[in-house]
Short mmCIF file of C-alpha atoms in Angstrom, two decimals:
data_model
loop_
_atom_site.label_atom_id
_atom_site.label_comp_id
_atom_site.label_asym_id
_atom_site.label_seq_id
_atom_site.Cartn_x
_atom_site.Cartn_y
_atom_site.Cartn_z
CA MET A 1 -16.34 12.90 8.81
CA LYS A 2 -17.51 9.40 8.20
CA LEU A 3 -20.72 8.80 7.92
CA HIS A 4 -20.95 6.72 11.02
CA SER A 5 -19.27 9.19 12.73
CA LEU A 6 -20.44 10.25 16.36
CA ARG A 7 -19.03 14.11 15.37
CA LEU A 8 -21.27 14.02 12.55
CA ARG A 9 -24.44 12.40 14.47
CA LEU A 10 -24.27 14.96 16.77
CA LEU A 11 -23.69 17.73 14.62
CA ALA A 12 -27.04 16.51 12.68
CA GLY A 13 -28.80 16.17 15.32
CA ALA A 14 -27.89 19.65 17.08
CA GLY A 15 -28.53 20.87 13.53
CA LEU A 16 -32.14 19.22 12.72
CA TRP A 17 -33.11 20.25 15.95
CA ILE A 18 -31.73 24.33 15.89
CA LEU A 19 -33.47 24.42 12.06
CA VAL A 20 -36.88 23.05 13.58
CA ALA A 21 -37.08 25.17 16.67
CA LEU A 22 -36.10 28.36 13.95
CA LEU A 23 -38.89 27.57 11.90
CA LEU A 24 -41.42 26.85 14.70
CA ALA A 25 -39.93 30.39 16.30
CA GLY A 26 -39.74 32.22 13.00
CA VAL A 27 -44.13 31.03 12.13
CA ALA A 28 -45.30 32.02 15.34
CA ILE A 29 -43.51 35.38 15.56
CA VAL A 30 -44.58 35.95 11.98
CA SER A 31 -48.47 35.14 13.02
CA ILE A 32 -47.86 36.94 16.30
CA PHE A 33 -47.40 40.11 14.05
CA ALA A 34 -49.87 39.20 11.74
CA ALA A 35 -52.77 38.83 14.29
CA THR A 36 -51.54 42.07 15.54
CA VAL A 37 -51.45 44.33 12.47
CA GLU A 38 -55.14 42.97 11.60
CA ARG A 39 -55.95 44.05 15.18
CA ASP A 40 -54.77 47.24 14.30
CA GLN A 41 -56.15 47.52 10.87
CA ARG A 42 -60.07 46.60 12.48
CA GLU A 43 -58.80 49.65 15.10
CA ASP A 44 -58.06 51.96 12.57
CA LEU A 45 -61.35 50.68 10.46
CA LEU A 46 -63.66 51.65 12.94
CA ALA A 47 -62.02 54.81 14.32
CA SER A 48 -62.91 55.84 10.56
CA LEU A 49 -66.11 54.14 10.27
CA ASP A 50 -67.17 56.35 13.41
CA ARG A 51 -65.64 59.43 11.90
CA VAL A 52 -67.49 58.33 8.84
CA LEU A 53 -70.91 58.04 11.51
CA SER A 54 -70.30 61.32 13.27
CA GLY A 55 -70.02 63.02 9.51
CA ILE A 56 -73.56 61.65 8.30
CA ASP A 57 -76.03 64.88 8.42
CA SER A 58 -79.97 63.36 8.03
CA GLU A 59 -80.51 66.64 5.99
CA VAL A 60 -77.72 66.16 3.38
CA SER A 61 -77.75 64.63 0.59
CA LEU A 62 -75.15 61.48 0.89
CA ALA A 63 -73.57 62.55 -2.60
CA ASP A 64 -72.54 65.29 -0.85
CA LEU A 65 -71.23 63.68 2.15
CA SER A 66 -67.78 64.79 3.38
CA PRO A 67 -66.49 63.21 6.73
CA ARG A 68 -62.97 64.24 8.57
CA LEU A 69 -60.61 61.82 7.21
CA SER A 70 -57.43 63.42 6.77
CA ASP A 71 -55.51 61.00 5.06
CA PRO A 72 -54.97 61.98 1.76
CA ARG A 73 -55.62 57.94 0.71
CA TYR A 74 -59.01 58.57 0.85
CA THR A 75 -59.12 61.02 -2.26
CA ALA A 76 -56.51 60.07 -4.60
CA PRO A 77 -57.82 57.52 -7.29
CA ALA A 78 -57.76 53.50 -5.69
CA GLY A 79 -55.50 55.13 -3.17
CA GLY A 80 -56.30 51.91 -0.80
CA LEU A 81 -58.53 53.45 1.60
CA TYR A 82 -61.98 54.21 0.83
CA TRP A 83 -65.34 54.77 2.81
CA GLN A 84 -68.72 54.30 1.26
CA VAL A 85 -72.27 55.20 2.88
CA VAL A 86 -75.44 53.27 0.49
CA ASP A 87 -78.84 54.64 1.48
CA LEU A 88 -80.85 50.78 1.59
CA ASP A 89 -84.37 52.52 0.95
CA SER A 90 -83.52 54.64 -1.78
CA GLY A 91 -79.93 53.59 -3.44
CA GLU A 92 -78.46 56.66 -3.10
CA LEU A 93 -75.10 56.53 -2.98
CA GLY A 94 -72.46 58.47 -1.24
CA GLN A 95 -68.75 57.51 -1.52
CA SER A 96 -64.90 58.64 -1.11
CA ARG A 97 -63.43 60.21 -4.07
CA SER A 98 -60.66 57.31 -4.02
CA LEU A 99 -63.07 54.68 -5.57
CA TRP A 100 -63.83 56.89 -8.15
CA ASP A 101 -67.09 55.24 -10.23
CA THR A 102 -66.25 52.28 -8.79
CA GLU A 103 -68.98 50.63 -5.83
CA ILE A 104 -68.02 48.42 -3.43
CA ARG A 105 -70.69 45.22 -2.49
CA ALA A 106 -70.14 45.76 0.54
CA PRO A 107 -71.47 42.28 2.50
CA GLU A 108 -75.04 42.51 4.82
CA PRO A 109 -73.89 42.93 8.63
CA ALA A 110 -74.52 39.65 10.43
CA THR A 111 -75.78 41.76 13.51
CA ALA A 112 -78.35 44.95 13.49
CA GLY A 113 -75.87 47.48 14.76
CA GLU A 114 -73.00 45.99 14.94
CA PRO A 115 -69.66 46.36 12.77
CA THR A 116 -69.02 42.83 10.58
CA PHE A 117 -65.60 42.70 9.27
CA ALA A 118 -64.94 40.76 5.67
CA HIS A 119 -62.57 40.95 2.61
CA VAL A 120 -64.20 41.85 -0.75
CA PRO A 121 -62.86 42.67 -3.97
CA GLY A 122 -61.80 46.44 -4.54
CA PRO A 123 -61.28 48.84 -7.44
CA GLN A 124 -58.35 47.55 -9.74
CA GLY A 125 -58.24 44.00 -9.03
CA GLN A 126 -57.53 45.28 -5.16
CA MET A 127 -58.69 43.08 -2.14
CA LEU A 128 -59.95 44.75 0.55
CA SER A 129 -60.25 44.50 4.77
CA ILE A 130 -63.95 46.09 5.27
CA ALA A 131 -66.07 47.25 8.46
CA THR A 132 -69.15 47.70 7.52
CA GLN A 133 -72.48 48.72 9.79
CA ASP A 134 -76.31 49.10 9.33
CA VAL A 135 -77.48 52.13 11.07
CA LEU A 136 -81.21 54.04 10.87
CA ILE A 137 -80.80 57.81 11.41
CA ASP A 138 -84.59 60.15 11.68
CA ALA A 139 -84.95 62.46 8.94
CA ALA A 140 -87.40 64.54 7.92
CA THR A 141 -89.21 62.44 5.18
CA GLY A 142 -88.66 59.48 7.85
CA PRO A 143 -85.98 57.11 9.08
CA ARG A 144 -83.31 56.28 6.82
CA ARG A 145 -81.41 52.74 6.54
CA LEU A 146 -77.57 53.41 5.54
CA ARG A 147 -74.79 51.09 5.94
CA VAL A 148 -71.89 52.66 6.04
CA SER A 149 -68.48 50.95 5.42
CA VAL A 150 -64.90 51.81 5.38
CA ALA A 151 -62.12 49.30 3.61
CA GLU A 152 -58.42 49.17 3.35
CA ASP A 153 -56.14 47.92 0.43
CA LEU A 154 -54.43 44.60 1.99
CA SER A 155 -52.00 44.89 0.20
CA LEU A 156 -51.05 47.95 2.04
CA ARG A 157 -50.05 46.40 5.56
CA GLY A 158 -49.50 42.82 3.84
CA HIS A 159 -45.88 44.73 2.45
CA ASP A 160 -45.22 45.29 5.92
CA LEU A 161 -46.02 42.12 7.26
CA ARG A 162 -43.56 40.58 4.08
CA ARG A 163 -41.00 42.85 4.89
CA PHE A 164 -41.16 42.32 9.19
CA ALA A 165 -41.07 38.17 7.63
CA THR A 166 -37.69 38.77 5.96
CA ASP A 167 -36.27 40.33 8.97
CA ILE A 168 -37.09 37.90 10.44
CA ALA A 169 -36.09 35.22 8.63
CA THR A 170 -32.74 37.07 8.50
CA ALA A 171 -32.23 37.20 12.01
CA LEU A 172 -33.21 33.75 12.65
CA LEU A 173 -30.31 32.85 9.85
CA ALA A 174 -27.92 34.60 12.19
CA VAL A 175 -29.10 32.99 15.16
CA GLY A 176 -29.41 29.73 13.47
CA ALA A 177 -25.82 29.97 12.23
CA ALA A 178 -24.16 30.84 15.89
CA LEU A 179 -26.32 28.00 17.26
CA VAL A 180 -24.83 25.62 14.59
CA PHE A 181 -21.71 27.12 15.31
CA ALA A 182 -22.13 26.53 19.12
CA ALA A 183 -23.24 22.87 19.16
CA TRP A 184 -19.71 22.73 16.55
CA LEU A 185 -17.45 23.95 19.46
CA GLN A 186 -19.61 21.84 22.17
CA VAL A 187 -18.91 18.80 20.24
CA TYR A 188 -15.32 19.43 19.52
CA LEU A 189 -15.00 20.02 22.99
CA GLY A 190 -16.91 17.23 24.24
CA LEU A 191 -15.16 14.77 21.84
CA ARG A 192 -11.65 15.80 22.67
CA PRO A 193 -10.93 13.53 25.55
CA LEU A 194 -12.18 10.84 22.69
CA GLN A 195 -9.64 11.77 20.52
CA ALA A 196 -7.07 11.49 23.61
CA LEU A 197 -8.16 8.05 24.18
CA GLN A 198 -7.64 7.42 20.14
CA ARG A 199 -4.03 8.92 20.29
CA ALA A 200 -3.72 7.06 23.34
CA VAL A 201 -4.56 3.68 21.96
CA GLU A 202 -2.37 4.13 18.51
CA ASP A 203 0.23 4.31 20.90
CA VAL A 204 -0.36 1.29 22.44
CA VAL A 205 -0.85 -0.25 19.30
CA GLN A 206 2.30 0.96 17.93
CA GLY A 207 3.83 0.08 20.85
CA ARG A 208 5.04 3.33 22.26
CA THR A 209 3.60 3.10 25.65
CA ARG A 210 2.01 -0.33 27.10
CA ARG A 211 -1.20 1.73 29.03
CA LEU A 212 -3.53 3.73 28.66
CA ASP A 213 -2.26 6.73 30.59
CA GLY A 214 -3.11 10.49 31.64
CA PRO A 215 -6.41 12.33 33.11
CA TYR A 216 -9.75 11.22 31.30
CA PRO A 217 -13.41 12.68 32.08
CA GLU A 218 -15.65 10.35 34.25
CA GLU A 219 -17.65 8.86 31.82
CA VAL A 220 -14.69 7.67 29.65
CA GLY A 221 -12.92 6.35 32.85
CA PRO A 222 -14.02 2.76 32.83
CA VAL A 223 -13.36 2.53 28.98
CA VAL A 224 -9.65 3.04 30.47
CA HIS A 225 -9.97 0.93 33.24
CA GLU A 226 -11.30 -1.75 31.58
CA VAL A 227 -8.65 -1.48 28.87
CA ASN A 228 -6.09 -1.17 30.98
CA ALA A 229 -7.04 -4.52 32.67
CA LEU A 230 -6.91 -6.20 29.06
CA LEU A 231 -3.54 -5.08 28.20
CA THR A 232 -1.86 -6.25 31.81
CA SER A 233 -4.20 -9.65 31.67
CA HIS A 234 -2.50 -9.73 28.04
CA GLU A 235 1.06 -9.25 28.61
CA ARG A 236 0.84 -11.62 32.11
CA ALA A 237 -0.58 -14.04 29.56
CA ILE A 238 2.38 -13.74 26.45
CA GLN A 239 4.88 -13.67 29.92
CA PHE A 240 3.64 -16.57 31.78
CA ALA A 241 3.82 -18.71 28.02
CA ARG A 242 7.25 -17.45 28.06
CA THR A 243 8.41 -18.43 31.52
CA ARG A 244 6.75 -21.74 31.11
CA ALA A 245 8.52 -22.58 27.81
CA ASP A 246 12.33 -21.31 29.24
CA ASP A 247 11.34 -23.47 32.63
CA LEU A 248 10.21 -26.77 30.29
CA ALA A 249 13.42 -25.92 28.41
CA HIS A 250 15.74 -25.81 31.31
CA GLY A 251 14.28 -28.58 32.87
CA LEU A 252 15.25 -30.84 29.83
CA LYS A 253 18.55 -29.91 29.61
CA THR A 254 19.43 -32.40 32.23
CA PRO A 255 17.25 -35.15 30.70
CA LEU A 256 19.30 -34.43 27.46
CA ALA A 257 22.38 -33.81 29.82
CA VAL A 258 21.92 -37.59 31.06
CA LEU A 259 21.65 -38.69 27.70
CA THR A 260 24.77 -37.11 25.70
CA ALA A 261 26.61 -38.43 28.40
CA THR A 262 24.97 -41.97 27.94
CA ALA A 263 25.57 -42.17 24.84
CA GLY A 264 29.54 -41.03 25.12
CA ARG A 265 29.71 -44.06 28.05
CA LEU A 266 27.96 -46.51 25.29
CA ARG A 267 30.14 -45.32 22.55
CA ALA A 268 33.52 -45.84 24.88
CA GLU A 269 32.33 -49.21 25.41
CA GLY A 270 32.18 -50.49 21.85
CA ASP A 271 28.03 -50.16 21.62
CA THR A 272 27.97 -47.71 18.53
CA GLY A 273 24.64 -48.32 17.36
CA ASN A 274 22.61 -47.92 20.54
CA ALA A 275 25.08 -44.41 21.34
CA GLU A 276 23.81 -43.40 17.70
CA VAL A 277 20.25 -43.76 18.67
CA LEU A 278 20.61 -41.99 22.06
CA GLU A 279 22.68 -39.02 20.27
CA LEU A 280 20.27 -38.70 17.32
CA LEU A 281 17.45 -38.40 20.12
CA SER A 282 19.25 -35.59 21.79
CA GLU A 283 20.16 -34.28 18.98
CA GLU A 284 16.24 -34.01 18.10
CA MET A 285 14.91 -33.07 21.18
CA ALA A 286 16.73 -30.13 21.79
CA GLU A 287 16.22 -28.79 18.10
CA ARG A 288 12.45 -29.23 18.90
CA ILE A 289 13.07 -27.37 22.36
CA ASP A 290 15.15 -24.64 20.44
CA TYR A 291 12.31 -23.73 17.77
CA GLN A 292 9.65 -23.84 20.22
CA LEU A 293 11.59 -21.05 22.04
CA ARG A 294 11.99 -18.73 19.47
CA LEU A 295 8.11 -19.54 18.11
CA ALA A 296 7.32 -17.86 22.17
CA GLN A 297 9.79 -14.84 21.67
CA LEU A 298 8.09 -13.54 18.52
CA ARG A 299 6.20 -10.40 19.59
CA MET A 300 2.51 -10.87 18.91
CA ARG A 301 0.79 -8.13 17.33
CA SER A 302 -2.03 -7.00 15.25
CA ALA A 303 -2.74 -5.72 12.02
CA GLU A 304 -3.20 -1.97 13.33
CA HIS A 305 0.38 -2.56 15.20
CA VAL A 306 3.08 -0.83 13.04
CA LEU A 307 6.60 -1.22 13.82
CA THR A 308 9.49 -0.20 12.13
CA ALA A 309 13.02 -2.02 11.73
CA SER A 310 16.14 -1.11 9.25
CA LEU A 311 16.56 -4.11 6.81
CA ASP A 312 19.62 -2.85 5.65
CA HIS A 313 21.37 -2.23 9.02
CA VAL A 314 19.84 -5.90 9.97
CA LEU A 315 21.28 -7.66 6.96
CA LEU A 316 24.76 -5.89 7.46
CA ARG A 317 24.80 -6.86 11.33
CA SER A 318 23.69 -10.97 10.29
CA VAL A 319 26.25 -11.12 7.62
CA THR A 320 29.27 -9.65 9.98
CA VAL A 321 28.27 -12.06 12.72
CA MET A 322 27.80 -15.06 10.69
CA ARG A 323 31.31 -14.49 8.53
CA LYS A 324 32.53 -15.27 11.95
CA ALA A 325 30.56 -18.18 12.68
CA GLY A 326 30.30 -21.91 12.51
CA ARG A 327 31.67 -22.52 8.29
CA GLY A 328 30.71 -18.28 8.05
CA PRO A 329 34.64 -18.08 8.09
CA GLU A 330 35.03 -20.54 4.90
CA LEU A 331 32.49 -19.01 2.70
CA PHE A 332 32.94 -15.79 0.64
CA TRP A 333 29.65 -13.45 1.87
CA LYS A 334 28.49 -11.05 -1.07
CA LEU A 335 26.62 -8.12 0.58
CA ASP A 336 24.63 -5.67 -2.15
CA ALA A 337 21.64 -3.86 0.51
CA HIS A 338 19.81 -0.58 -1.02
CA PRO A 339 18.10 1.17 2.48
CA ALA A 340 14.81 0.43 3.24
CA SER A 341 12.63 -0.09 6.50
CA VAL A 342 10.02 -2.73 7.17
CA ASP A 343 7.28 -2.95 9.00
CA MET A 344 8.53 -5.66 11.36
CA ASP A 345 9.87 -5.52 15.05
CA PRO A 346 13.78 -5.41 14.67
CA HIS A 347 14.43 -8.68 16.86
CA ASP A 348 12.06 -10.83 14.68
CA LEU A 349 13.32 -9.56 11.60
CA MET A 350 17.05 -10.85 13.27
CA GLU A 351 15.65 -13.62 13.23
CA LEU A 352 14.24 -14.20 10.48
CA VAL A 353 17.52 -12.88 8.52
CA GLY A 354 19.21 -15.82 10.73
CA VAL A 355 17.88 -18.81 10.30
CA LEU A 356 17.78 -17.93 6.29
CA LEU A 357 21.27 -16.93 6.69
CA GLU A 358 22.52 -20.39 8.64
CA ASN A 359 20.55 -22.61 6.42
CA ALA A 360 22.45 -20.77 3.57
CA ALA A 361 25.65 -21.09 5.44
CA LYS A 362 25.24 -24.70 5.78
CA TRP A 363 24.82 -25.64 2.38
CA ALA A 364 26.73 -23.42 0.54
CA ARG A 365 30.04 -24.10 -1.10
CA THR A 366 31.69 -21.19 -1.59
CA GLU A 367 29.60 -18.45 -1.22
CA VAL A 368 26.66 -16.84 0.13
CA GLU A 369 24.98 -13.59 -1.72
CA VAL A 370 22.32 -11.29 -0.20
CA VAL A 371 20.38 -8.62 -2.04
CA CYS A 372 18.67 -6.13 -0.26
CA ARG A 373 15.79 -4.31 -2.95
CA PRO A 374 13.66 -1.20 -1.29
CA GLY A 375 10.06 -1.85 -3.25
CA GLY A 376 6.91 -0.31 -4.15
CA GLU A 377 4.40 -1.74 -2.02
CA LEU A 378 6.86 -4.62 -0.28
CA ALA A 379 10.20 -4.57 0.61
CA GLU A 380 12.51 -7.39 -0.86
CA PHE A 381 15.65 -9.13 0.22
CA ILE A 382 16.61 -12.14 -1.34
CA ILE A 383 19.63 -15.39 0.35
CA ARG A 384 21.52 -17.15 -2.77
CA ASP A 385 24.05 -19.78 -1.97
CA ASP A 386 25.99 -22.24 -4.53
CA GLY A 387 24.99 -25.27 -2.77
CA PRO A 388 24.01 -28.59 -4.14
CA GLY A 389 19.92 -27.10 -4.25
CA LEU A 390 16.97 -29.18 -4.05
CA SER A 391 14.39 -30.66 -6.81
CA ASP A 392 11.21 -29.23 -7.39
CA GLU A 393 9.45 -31.98 -5.31
CA ASP A 394 12.07 -30.90 -2.38
CA ILE A 395 11.64 -27.35 -2.35
CA GLY A 396 8.14 -27.84 -1.95
CA LYS A 397 8.44 -29.78 1.37
CA LEU A 398 10.47 -27.08 2.72
CA GLY A 399 9.57 -25.59 5.76
CA LYS A 400 7.12 -28.53 6.78
CA ARG A 401 7.81 -28.60 10.63
CA GLY A 402 10.51 -31.54 11.33
CA GLY A 403 10.46 -32.22 8.16
CA ARG A 404 14.65 -32.91 6.75
CA LEU A 405 15.91 -33.48 3.38
CA ASP A 406 19.06 -34.59 4.09
CA GLU A 407 19.93 -37.08 6.94
CA GLU A 408 23.42 -36.77 7.17
CA ARG A 409 23.75 -33.28 8.26
CA SER A 410 22.48 -32.43 12.19
CA GLY A 411 18.97 -30.49 12.24
CA THR A 412 15.67 -31.04 12.25
CA GLY A 413 14.58 -28.58 9.06
CA PHE A 414 12.56 -25.86 11.61
CA GLY A 415 14.41 -22.71 10.22
CA ILE A 416 12.33 -22.66 7.19
CA SER A 417 9.52 -23.27 9.94
CA ILE A 418 10.61 -20.35 11.92
CA ALA A 419 11.23 -17.68 8.59
CA ARG A 420 7.61 -18.41 7.29
CA GLU A 421 5.88 -18.07 11.57
CA ILE A 422 7.31 -15.00 11.50
CA LEU A 423 6.56 -13.56 8.14
CA GLU A 424 2.83 -15.11 8.11
CA LEU A 425 2.81 -12.91 11.61
CA ASN A 426 4.12 -9.89 9.68
CA GLY A 427 2.21 -10.22 6.47
CA GLY A 428 5.02 -11.21 4.47
CA THR A 429 5.57 -13.58 2.09
CA LEU A 430 8.51 -16.31 1.39
CA SER A 431 9.55 -17.85 -1.76
CA ILE A 432 11.93 -20.47 -2.57
CA GLY A 433 13.75 -21.83 -5.54
CA ARG A 434 16.90 -22.67 -7.23
CA SER A 435 19.58 -20.34 -7.78
CA LYS A 436 21.51 -19.55 -11.19
CA ALA A 437 24.69 -20.73 -9.23
CA GLY A 438 22.64 -24.55 -8.46
CA GLY A 439 21.88 -23.82 -4.78
CA LEU A 440 18.61 -22.24 -3.54
CA GLU A 441 17.33 -18.58 -3.55
CA ALA A 442 14.72 -17.33 -1.00
CA THR A 443 12.94 -14.30 -1.86
CA VAL A 444 11.44 -12.67 1.26
CA ARG A 445 9.34 -9.69 0.57
CA ILE A 446 7.60 -7.54 4.02
CA PRO A 447 5.79 -4.45 3.86
CA PRO A 448 6.96 -1.33 4.18
CA ALA A 449 7.47 0.48 7.17
CA PRO A 450 4.78 3.42 6.59
CA ALA A 451 6.34 6.81 5.95
CA THR A 452 6.69 9.68 8.62
#
């Protein structure tokens, strides 16, 4: 997908929001679970603290204290669960076997008679969550102030928290993959009408259809309607121009016929000078009209408009026609055409080949040679004649509208101009030089038709 692709933008936007949403969801779920774990831990610590308090006997030494705590981790050295009772007056100490010879530095409770929770260091570098409460008990020797603490290694439940976070991350990744696939599917299905519209536009550009037909979603409908209206307007404008050109040509036929008839009458009366002037004017006007009509029939196209025409077939057909018309039967026609297809409308290609062959046949003495070569980037064909040829200066003037290099022969010099107009419209080139036989050599290069 291209960087400015609409599909890429939609997928990137959906993927970004899915990632952000899953990250926020993951953080929220793990935070809630961590708060639940901490709450359960404190509840367990309070329950254990109550058991230690209930096991205290004012007449028994703290060293002999043995509360009813069944978890074996209270007896295993550095087992992770600990209890401790300190006599604040005498310093006497009672503790679980799991503490071994380590004393926990229990914090002073913030409120007398209420437990306080804190985090303190424990044996072997452990970090403990501790619940501490100060109590006052009556003894035979008088009141005793005791500080009772119960602690748990944070890593015991931290392991469960990490495992839960890993499981949640795995689950969210699976959900994210499913959501990304769903987003891709939604984008794919949502953009399918645009793909169909793109193919329809390509069909119009390549000349296979003239309108955008077919059912389209409501959101695309206005675009299709406007494009069809534009195509119709364009077609009408071209047709209008061609019709006006035809009307103009037909409208001038009568005045030209009158001029020709007048020239004939003047010649019959012996006024040869005026007759030649009128004949020259009528001939030149007829040639100009023919030139404009030919241009009006050319197929307008854009750079994306792809066409196909068989160059070798058009050359063969045009040479066959030329051999039977005008000076064709007097000349020897040599054709060497290899198969080649070009990116051009067949009618325009026939017009191009026709005007070049007409020009060669008009000036050739005995022979016209046509060679067709399928090129790599450009297809090429060459038309040579053995006519009188031209100087470099005269060759440079060829193709200029209305320019005639020989006033003794008929024609207004529009043939090469038409050829250049056709090639300019279709991305081709025309170069003219001297042939080995002494006449002219016209080399035409045209973009090849795309491979199918």
